Amino acid sequence: GENVEQHPSTLSVQEGDSAVIKCTYSDSASNYFPWYKQELGKRPQLIIDIRSNVGEKKDQRIAVTLNKTAKHFSLHITETQPEDSAVYFCAAASPPGNTGKLIFGQGTTLQVKP
Amino acid sequence: GAGVSQTPSNKVTEKGKYVELRCDPISGHTALYWYRQSLGQGPEFLIYFQGTGAADDSGLPNDRFFAVRPEGSVSTLKIQRTERGDSAVYLCASSPLLVLGAYEQYFGPGTRLTVT
């Protein structure tokens, strides 16, 4: 089945710097890749996603890139702010059947220091 | 509009007891998912419903776990003979009618289950 690896497990940056989180997946048939932000004790929140027919997507300070050949995708956060501090999870929608079942990475704890 | 809701928010039960966890999806969302999240881990898929039917239950760990969605809206996850290893946060997510390649899932706040 699908396997998603995420790194780094922790990331500390200064406010205003950029942060990059990377994920790799194993099943070349996976076709949807969302990113979730989870604050302590809260629900995962969908922050951005990308489909397999697109190479890059941007929404204000966050962007996601997808390299289907290499089977990896990345989250980029620019001009980081303290409120960006949270755990970030990548995921891949695992075939077959196009059920949308998500396989999650292990998470990255992002700390933005003011 | 209202998001996904889950009840109870916390549940403490003794080993061997039966528990039911409820999920109210976003109105109109036909797809519903259950995940389980252990401390420090990403959510782990349990089961997926499209309408009333369980289209994929490959993530249920064993036959003590069962879920229903009888009217295609509210879903209940049922756990029999609970074990301490079942302790986790159980998350529900819903998604609108699937367009191929688009599976935006919106999560509820979760039910924290503690088995003593």
PDB file of C-alpha atoms in Angstrom:
ATOM      1  CA  GLY A   1       0.000   0.000   0.000  1.00  0.00           C
ATOM      2  CA  GLU A   2       0.874   3.675  -0.058  1.00  0.00           C
ATOM      3  CA  ASN A   3       3.550   4.973   2.292  1.00  0.00           C
ATOM      4  CA  VAL A   4       4.266   8.646   2.975  1.00  0.00           C
ATOM      5  CA  GLU A   5       7.505   9.831   4.519  1.00  0.00           C
ATOM      6  CA  GLN A   6       7.804  13.374   5.866  1.00  0.00           C
ATOM      7  CA  HIS A   7      10.793  15.370   7.003  1.00  0.00           C
ATOM      8  CA  PRO A   8      12.059  17.077   8.983  1.00  0.00           C
ATOM      9  CA  SER A   9      10.231  15.991  12.123  1.00  0.00           C
ATOM     10  CA  THR A  10      10.947  19.349  13.751  1.00  0.00           C
ATOM     11  CA  LEU A  11      11.786  22.711  12.224  1.00  0.00           C
ATOM     12  CA  SER A  12      12.650  25.943  13.988  1.00  0.00           C
ATOM     13  CA  VAL A  13      12.874  29.239  12.085  1.00  0.00           C
ATOM     14  CA  GLN A  14      13.050  32.914  12.893  1.00  0.00           C
ATOM     15  CA  GLU A  15      10.010  35.039  12.211  1.00  0.00           C
ATOM     16  CA  GLY A  16      10.116  36.292   8.638  1.00  0.00           C
ATOM     17  CA  ASP A  17      12.214  33.395   7.354  1.00  0.00           C
ATOM     18  CA  SER A  18      10.924  30.698   5.007  1.00  0.00           C
ATOM     19  CA  ALA A  19      10.098  27.126   5.996  1.00  0.00           C
ATOM     20  CA  VAL A  20      10.102  24.065   3.746  1.00  0.00           C
ATOM     21  CA  ILE A  21       8.663  20.655   4.595  1.00  0.00           C
ATOM     22  CA  LYS A  22       9.159  17.718   2.263  1.00  0.00           C
ATOM     23  CA  CYS A  23       7.242  14.488   1.697  1.00  0.00           C
ATOM     24  CA  THR A  24       7.786  11.452  -0.467  1.00  0.00           C
ATOM     25  CA  TYR A  25       5.220   8.858  -1.437  1.00  0.00           C
ATOM     26  CA  SER A  26       5.542   5.345  -2.742  1.00  0.00           C
ATOM     27  CA  ASP A  27       2.552   4.719  -5.015  1.00  0.00           C
ATOM     28  CA  SER A  28       2.878   6.425  -8.386  1.00  0.00           C
ATOM     29  CA  ALA A  29      -0.910   6.163  -8.847  1.00  0.00           C
ATOM     30  CA  SER A  30      -1.615   8.544  -5.940  1.00  0.00           C
ATOM     31  CA  ASN A  31      -3.334  11.593  -7.372  1.00  0.00           C
ATOM     32  CA  TYR A  32      -4.165  14.076  -4.600  1.00  0.00           C
ATOM     33  CA  PHE A  33      -1.869  15.625  -2.000  1.00  0.00           C
ATOM     34  CA  PRO A  34      -3.243  17.835   0.795  1.00  0.00           C
ATOM     35  CA  TRP A  35      -1.451  19.584   3.620  1.00  0.00           C
ATOM     36  CA  TYR A  36      -2.986  19.978   7.068  1.00  0.00           C
ATOM     37  CA  LYS A  37      -2.069  22.266   9.957  1.00  0.00           C
ATOM     38  CA  GLN A  38      -2.843  21.038  13.450  1.00  0.00           C
ATOM     39  CA  GLU A  39      -2.504  23.196  16.529  1.00  0.00           C
ATOM     40  CA  LEU A  40      -2.220  21.530  19.923  1.00  0.00           C
ATOM     41  CA  GLY A  41      -5.508  19.903  20.899  1.00  0.00           C
ATOM     42  CA  LYS A  42      -7.251  21.088  17.732  1.00  0.00           C
ATOM     43  CA  ARG A  43      -8.554  19.449  14.587  1.00  0.00           C
ATOM     44  CA  PRO A  44      -6.383  19.154  11.460  1.00  0.00           C
ATOM     45  CA  GLN A  45      -7.130  22.080   9.138  1.00  0.00           C
ATOM     46  CA  LEU A  46      -6.733  21.809   5.385  1.00  0.00           C
ATOM     47  CA  ILE A  47      -4.422  24.631   4.300  1.00  0.00           C
ATOM     48  CA  ILE A  48      -3.584  23.780   0.715  1.00  0.00           C
ATOM     49  CA  ASP A  49      -3.778  20.840  -1.677  1.00  0.00           C
ATOM     50  CA  ILE A  50      -2.570  19.864  -5.105  1.00  0.00           C
ATOM     51  CA  ARG A  51      -3.746  17.373  -7.691  1.00  0.00           C
ATOM     52  CA  SER A  52      -1.480  15.188  -9.739  1.00  0.00           C
ATOM     53  CA  ASN A  53      -2.059  17.131 -12.955  1.00  0.00           C
ATOM     54  CA  VAL A  54      -0.590  20.325 -11.457  1.00  0.00           C
ATOM     55  CA  GLY A  55       3.042  21.044 -10.617  1.00  0.00           C
ATOM     56  CA  GLU A  56       2.675  23.999  -8.293  1.00  0.00           C
ATOM     57  CA  LYS A  57      -0.037  25.846  -6.404  1.00  0.00           C
ATOM     58  CA  LYS A  58       0.202  29.016  -4.354  1.00  0.00           C
ATOM     59  CA  ASP A  59      -2.095  30.685  -1.837  1.00  0.00           C
ATOM     60  CA  GLN A  60      -0.713  33.890  -0.328  1.00  0.00           C
ATOM     61  CA  ARG A  61       2.282  32.900   1.837  1.00  0.00           C
ATOM     62  CA  ILE A  62       2.000  29.147   1.274  1.00  0.00           C
ATOM     63  CA  ALA A  63       2.791  27.102  -1.788  1.00  0.00           C
ATOM     64  CA  VAL A  64       2.998  23.445  -2.652  1.00  0.00           C
ATOM     65  CA  THR A  65       5.095  21.837  -5.364  1.00  0.00           C
ATOM     66  CA  LEU A  66       4.731  18.341  -6.770  1.00  0.00           C
ATOM     67  CA  ASN A  67       7.301  16.278  -8.637  1.00  0.00           C
ATOM     68  CA  LYS A  68       5.494  13.200  -9.931  1.00  0.00           C
ATOM     69  CA  THR A  69       8.593  11.670 -11.458  1.00  0.00           C
ATOM     70  CA  ALA A  70      10.469  11.742  -8.181  1.00  0.00           C
ATOM     71  CA  LYS A  71       7.299  11.104  -6.162  1.00  0.00           C
ATOM     72  CA  HIS A  72       7.781  13.956  -3.784  1.00  0.00           C
ATOM     73  CA  PHE A  73       5.946  17.124  -2.839  1.00  0.00           C
ATOM     74  CA  SER A  74       6.821  20.046  -0.623  1.00  0.00           C
ATOM     75  CA  LEU A  75       5.172  22.784   1.414  1.00  0.00           C
ATOM     76  CA  HIS A  76       6.736  26.218   1.334  1.00  0.00           C
ATOM     77  CA  ILE A  77       5.804  28.920   3.836  1.00  0.00           C
ATOM     78  CA  THR A  78       7.263  32.376   3.267  1.00  0.00           C
ATOM     79  CA  GLU A  79       7.475  35.297   5.698  1.00  0.00           C
ATOM     80  CA  THR A  80       6.713  33.012   8.624  1.00  0.00           C
ATOM     81  CA  GLN A  81       4.799  34.374  11.595  1.00  0.00           C
ATOM     82  CA  PRO A  82       4.518  33.055  15.179  1.00  0.00           C
ATOM     83  CA  GLU A  83       0.942  31.959  14.441  1.00  0.00           C
ATOM     84  CA  ASP A  84       2.325  29.563  11.835  1.00  0.00           C
ATOM     85  CA  SER A  85       3.714  27.484  14.717  1.00  0.00           C
ATOM     86  CA  ALA A  86       1.914  24.123  14.655  1.00  0.00           C
ATOM     87  CA  VAL A  87       2.276  20.534  13.471  1.00  0.00           C
ATOM     88  CA  TYR A  88       1.997  20.146   9.716  1.00  0.00           C
ATOM     89  CA  PHE A  89       0.973  16.893   8.051  1.00  0.00           C
ATOM     90  CA  CYS A  90       1.253  15.933   4.410  1.00  0.00           C
ATOM     91  CA  ALA A  91      -0.950  13.232   2.960  1.00  0.00           C
ATOM     92  CA  ALA A  92      -1.554  11.332  -0.247  1.00  0.00           C
ATOM     93  CA  ALA A  93      -4.852   9.967  -1.537  1.00  0.00           C
ATOM     94  CA  SER A  94      -4.293   6.285  -1.957  1.00  0.00           C
ATOM     95  CA  PRO A  95      -5.749   4.318  -4.841  1.00  0.00           C
ATOM     96  CA  PRO A  96      -7.378   2.077  -5.891  1.00  0.00           C
ATOM     97  CA  GLY A  97     -10.952   3.075  -6.370  1.00  0.00           C
ATOM     98  CA  ASN A  98     -10.530   6.827  -5.978  1.00  0.00           C
ATOM     99  CA  THR A  99     -12.034   6.687  -2.495  1.00  0.00           C
ATOM    100  CA  GLY A 100      -9.991   9.616  -1.277  1.00  0.00           C
ATOM    101  CA  LYS A 101      -8.523   7.573   1.561  1.00  0.00           C
ATOM    102  CA  LEU A 102      -5.627   9.656   2.903  1.00  0.00           C
ATOM    103  CA  ILE A 103      -2.307   8.246   4.024  1.00  0.00           C
ATOM    104  CA  PHE A 104      -0.563  10.750   6.286  1.00  0.00           C
ATOM    105  CA  GLY A 105       3.057  11.501   6.959  1.00  0.00           C
ATOM    106  CA  GLN A 106       4.421  11.525  10.485  1.00  0.00           C
ATOM    107  CA  GLY A 107       4.163  15.276  10.909  1.00  0.00           C
ATOM    108  CA  THR A 108       6.539  18.226  11.217  1.00  0.00           C
ATOM    109  CA  THR A 109       6.506  20.438  14.295  1.00  0.00           C
ATOM    110  CA  LEU A 110       7.188  23.975  13.106  1.00  0.00           C
ATOM    111  CA  GLN A 111       8.304  26.561  15.643  1.00  0.00           C
ATOM    112  CA  VAL A 112       8.511  30.180  14.528  1.00  0.00           C
ATOM    113  CA  LYS A 113      10.536  32.253  16.955  1.00  0.00           C
ATOM    114  CA  PRO A 114       9.541  35.918  17.274  1.00  0.00           C
TER     115      PRO A 114
ATOM    116  CA  GLY B   1     -21.848  27.064   7.876  1.00  0.00           C
ATOM    117  CA  ALA B   2     -21.507  24.417  10.540  1.00  0.00           C
ATOM    118  CA  GLY B   3     -18.472  22.211  10.381  1.00  0.00           C
ATOM    119  CA  VAL B   4     -18.063  18.557  11.250  1.00  0.00           C
ATOM    120  CA  SER B   5     -19.069  17.845  14.826  1.00  0.00           C
ATOM    121  CA  GLN B   6     -18.216  14.886  17.016  1.00  0.00           C
ATOM    122  CA  THR B   7     -19.566  13.676  20.331  1.00  0.00           C
ATOM    123  CA  PRO B   8     -18.493  13.102  22.987  1.00  0.00           C
ATOM    124  CA  SER B   9     -15.353  15.222  23.005  1.00  0.00           C
ATOM    125  CA  ASN B  10     -13.843  12.979  25.662  1.00  0.00           C
ATOM    126  CA  LYS B  11     -14.672   9.440  26.667  1.00  0.00           C
ATOM    127  CA  VAL B  12     -13.093   7.469  29.484  1.00  0.00           C
ATOM    128  CA  THR B  13     -14.021   3.811  29.710  1.00  0.00           C
ATOM    129  CA  GLU B  14     -12.823   0.699  31.400  1.00  0.00           C
ATOM    130  CA  LYS B  15     -11.086  -2.101  29.561  1.00  0.00           C
ATOM    131  CA  GLY B  16     -13.625  -4.510  28.128  1.00  0.00           C
ATOM    132  CA  LYS B  17     -16.463  -2.017  27.825  1.00  0.00           C
ATOM    133  CA  TYR B  18     -18.355  -1.012  24.676  1.00  0.00           C
ATOM    134  CA  VAL B  19     -18.239   2.536  23.323  1.00  0.00           C
ATOM    135  CA  GLU B  20     -19.947   4.499  20.569  1.00  0.00           C
ATOM    136  CA  LEU B  21     -18.512   7.618  18.978  1.00  0.00           C
ATOM    137  CA  ARG B  22     -20.706   9.890  16.895  1.00  0.00           C
ATOM    138  CA  CYS B  23     -19.942  12.061  13.878  1.00  0.00           C
ATOM    139  CA  ASP B  24     -22.161  14.705  12.270  1.00  0.00           C
ATOM    140  CA  PRO B  25     -20.701  15.625   8.866  1.00  0.00           C
ATOM    141  CA  ILE B  26     -21.076  18.889   7.015  1.00  0.00           C
ATOM    142  CA  SER B  27     -24.560  19.052   5.530  1.00  0.00           C
ATOM    143  CA  GLY B  28     -24.636  17.717   1.994  1.00  0.00           C
ATOM    144  CA  HIS B  29     -21.287  15.933   2.197  1.00  0.00           C
ATOM    145  CA  THR B  30     -21.776  12.411   0.879  1.00  0.00           C
ATOM    146  CA  ALA B  31     -18.330  11.064   1.746  1.00  0.00           C
ATOM    147  CA  LEU B  32     -17.416  10.397   5.377  1.00  0.00           C
ATOM    148  CA  TYR B  33     -14.159   9.079   6.812  1.00  0.00           C
ATOM    149  CA  TRP B  34     -12.997   7.877  10.207  1.00  0.00           C
ATOM    150  CA  TYR B  35      -9.356   8.167  11.244  1.00  0.00           C
ATOM    151  CA  ARG B  36      -7.504   7.422  14.455  1.00  0.00           C
ATOM    152  CA  GLN B  37      -4.653   9.606  15.718  1.00  0.00           C
ATOM    153  CA  SER B  38      -2.245   8.444  18.387  1.00  0.00           C
ATOM    154  CA  LEU B  39      -0.071  10.928  20.247  1.00  0.00           C
ATOM    155  CA  GLY B  40       2.646  12.354  18.042  1.00  0.00           C
ATOM    156  CA  GLN B  41       1.438  10.555  14.918  1.00  0.00           C
ATOM    157  CA  GLY B  42      -0.483  11.444  11.804  1.00  0.00           C
ATOM    158  CA  PRO B  43      -4.102  10.337  11.420  1.00  0.00           C
ATOM    159  CA  GLU B  44      -4.509   6.707  10.415  1.00  0.00           C
ATOM    160  CA  PHE B  45      -7.370   5.742   8.073  1.00  0.00           C
ATOM    161  CA  LEU B  46     -10.052   3.435   9.464  1.00  0.00           C
ATOM    162  CA  ILE B  47     -13.116   3.433   7.201  1.00  0.00           C
ATOM    163  CA  TYR B  48     -14.779   5.371   4.378  1.00  0.00           C
ATOM    164  CA  PHE B  49     -18.485   5.755   3.592  1.00  0.00           C
ATOM    165  CA  GLN B  50     -19.965   6.966   0.333  1.00  0.00           C
ATOM    166  CA  GLY B  51     -23.605   7.540   1.196  1.00  0.00           C
ATOM    167  CA  THR B  52     -24.855   4.775   3.453  1.00  0.00           C
ATOM    168  CA  GLY B  53     -22.408   2.075   2.450  1.00  0.00           C
ATOM    169  CA  ALA B  54     -18.945   1.376   3.775  1.00  0.00           C
ATOM    170  CA  ALA B  55     -16.974   1.573   0.548  1.00  0.00           C
ATOM    171  CA  ASP B  56     -13.616   0.871   2.173  1.00  0.00           C
ATOM    172  CA  ASP B  57     -13.132  -0.592   5.655  1.00  0.00           C
ATOM    173  CA  SER B  58      -9.586  -1.765   5.081  1.00  0.00           C
ATOM    174  CA  GLY B  59      -8.247   0.335   7.956  1.00  0.00           C
ATOM    175  CA  LEU B  60     -10.334  -1.186  10.738  1.00  0.00           C
ATOM    176  CA  PRO B  61      -7.781  -2.942  12.971  1.00  0.00           C
ATOM    177  CA  ASN B  62      -9.942  -5.955  13.865  1.00  0.00           C
ATOM    178  CA  ASP B  63     -13.538  -7.126  14.203  1.00  0.00           C
ATOM    179  CA  ARG B  64     -14.033  -5.262  17.490  1.00  0.00           C
ATOM    180  CA  PHE B  65     -14.403  -2.112  15.393  1.00  0.00           C
ATOM    181  CA  PHE B  66     -17.541  -1.413  13.394  1.00  0.00           C
ATOM    182  CA  ALA B  67     -19.099   1.709  11.903  1.00  0.00           C
ATOM    183  CA  VAL B  68     -22.496   2.558  10.468  1.00  0.00           C
ATOM    184  CA  ARG B  69     -24.100   5.408   8.570  1.00  0.00           C
ATOM    185  CA  PRO B  70     -27.693   4.269   8.173  1.00  0.00           C
ATOM    186  CA  GLU B  71     -29.191   7.387   6.586  1.00  0.00           C
ATOM    187  CA  GLY B  72     -26.164   8.677   4.756  1.00  0.00           C
ATOM    188  CA  SER B  73     -25.501  11.492   7.202  1.00  0.00           C
ATOM    189  CA  VAL B  74     -24.590  10.827  10.852  1.00  0.00           C
ATOM    190  CA  SER B  75     -22.122   8.029  11.454  1.00  0.00           C
ATOM    191  CA  THR B  76     -21.342   6.022  14.564  1.00  0.00           C
ATOM    192  CA  LEU B  77     -18.080   4.222  15.233  1.00  0.00           C
ATOM    193  CA  LYS B  78     -18.569   1.310  17.594  1.00  0.00           C
ATOM    194  CA  ILE B  79     -15.807  -0.401  19.549  1.00  0.00           C
ATOM    195  CA  GLN B  80     -16.482  -3.612  21.446  1.00  0.00           C
ATOM    196  CA  ARG B  81     -14.407  -5.059  24.297  1.00  0.00           C
ATOM    197  CA  THR B  82     -12.171  -2.003  24.421  1.00  0.00           C
ATOM    198  CA  GLU B  83      -8.471  -2.445  25.060  1.00  0.00           C
ATOM    199  CA  ARG B  84      -5.919   0.028  26.426  1.00  0.00           C
ATOM    200  CA  GLY B  85      -4.324   0.112  22.985  1.00  0.00           C
ATOM    201  CA  ASP B  86      -7.523   1.613  21.588  1.00  0.00           C
ATOM    202  CA  SER B  87      -6.776   4.850  23.453  1.00  0.00           C
ATOM    203  CA  ALA B  88      -6.387   7.611  20.859  1.00  0.00           C
ATOM    204  CA  VAL B  89      -8.179  10.555  19.307  1.00  0.00           C
ATOM    205  CA  TYR B  90     -10.802   9.377  16.839  1.00  0.00           C
ATOM    206  CA  LEU B  91     -11.286  11.873  14.030  1.00  0.00           C
ATOM    207  CA  CYS B  92     -14.121  12.090  11.565  1.00  0.00           C
ATOM    208  CA  ALA B  93     -13.879  13.923   8.253  1.00  0.00           C
ATOM    209  CA  SER B  94     -16.387  14.654   5.538  1.00  0.00           C
ATOM    210  CA  SER B  95     -16.044  15.570   1.882  1.00  0.00           C
ATOM    211  CA  PRO B  96     -18.483  16.765  -0.774  1.00  0.00           C
ATOM    212  CA  LEU B  97     -19.464  14.541  -3.689  1.00  0.00           C
ATOM    213  CA  LEU B  98     -16.223  13.316  -5.147  1.00  0.00           C
ATOM    214  CA  VAL B  99     -14.987  14.859  -8.311  1.00  0.00           C
ATOM    215  CA  LEU B 100     -12.262  12.663  -9.686  1.00  0.00           C
ATOM    216  CA  GLY B 101      -9.014  13.755  -8.163  1.00  0.00           C
ATOM    217  CA  ALA B 102     -10.554  16.156  -5.640  1.00  0.00           C
ATOM    218  CA  TYR B 103     -10.953  14.786  -2.129  1.00  0.00           C
ATOM    219  CA  GLU B 104     -10.977  17.811   0.169  1.00  0.00           C
ATOM    220  CA  GLN B 105     -11.660  16.460   3.623  1.00  0.00           C
ATOM    221  CA  TYR B 106     -12.748  18.597   6.561  1.00  0.00           C
ATOM    222  CA  PHE B 107     -12.119  17.213   9.997  1.00  0.00           C
ATOM    223  CA  GLY B 108     -14.144  17.304  13.167  1.00  0.00           C
ATOM    224  CA  PRO B 109     -12.596  18.121  16.564  1.00  0.00           C
ATOM    225  CA  GLY B 110     -12.227  14.462  17.443  1.00  0.00           C
ATOM    226  CA  THR B 111     -13.191  12.265  20.370  1.00  0.00           C
ATOM    227  CA  ARG B 112     -10.404  11.525  22.813  1.00  0.00           C
ATOM    228  CA  LEU B 113     -10.906   7.947  23.960  1.00  0.00           C
ATOM    229  CA  THR B 114      -9.098   6.748  27.064  1.00  0.00           C
ATOM    230  CA  VAL B 115      -9.337   3.104  28.053  1.00  0.00           C
ATOM    231  CA  THR B 116      -8.277   2.459  31.643  1.00  0.00           C
TER     232      THR B 116
END
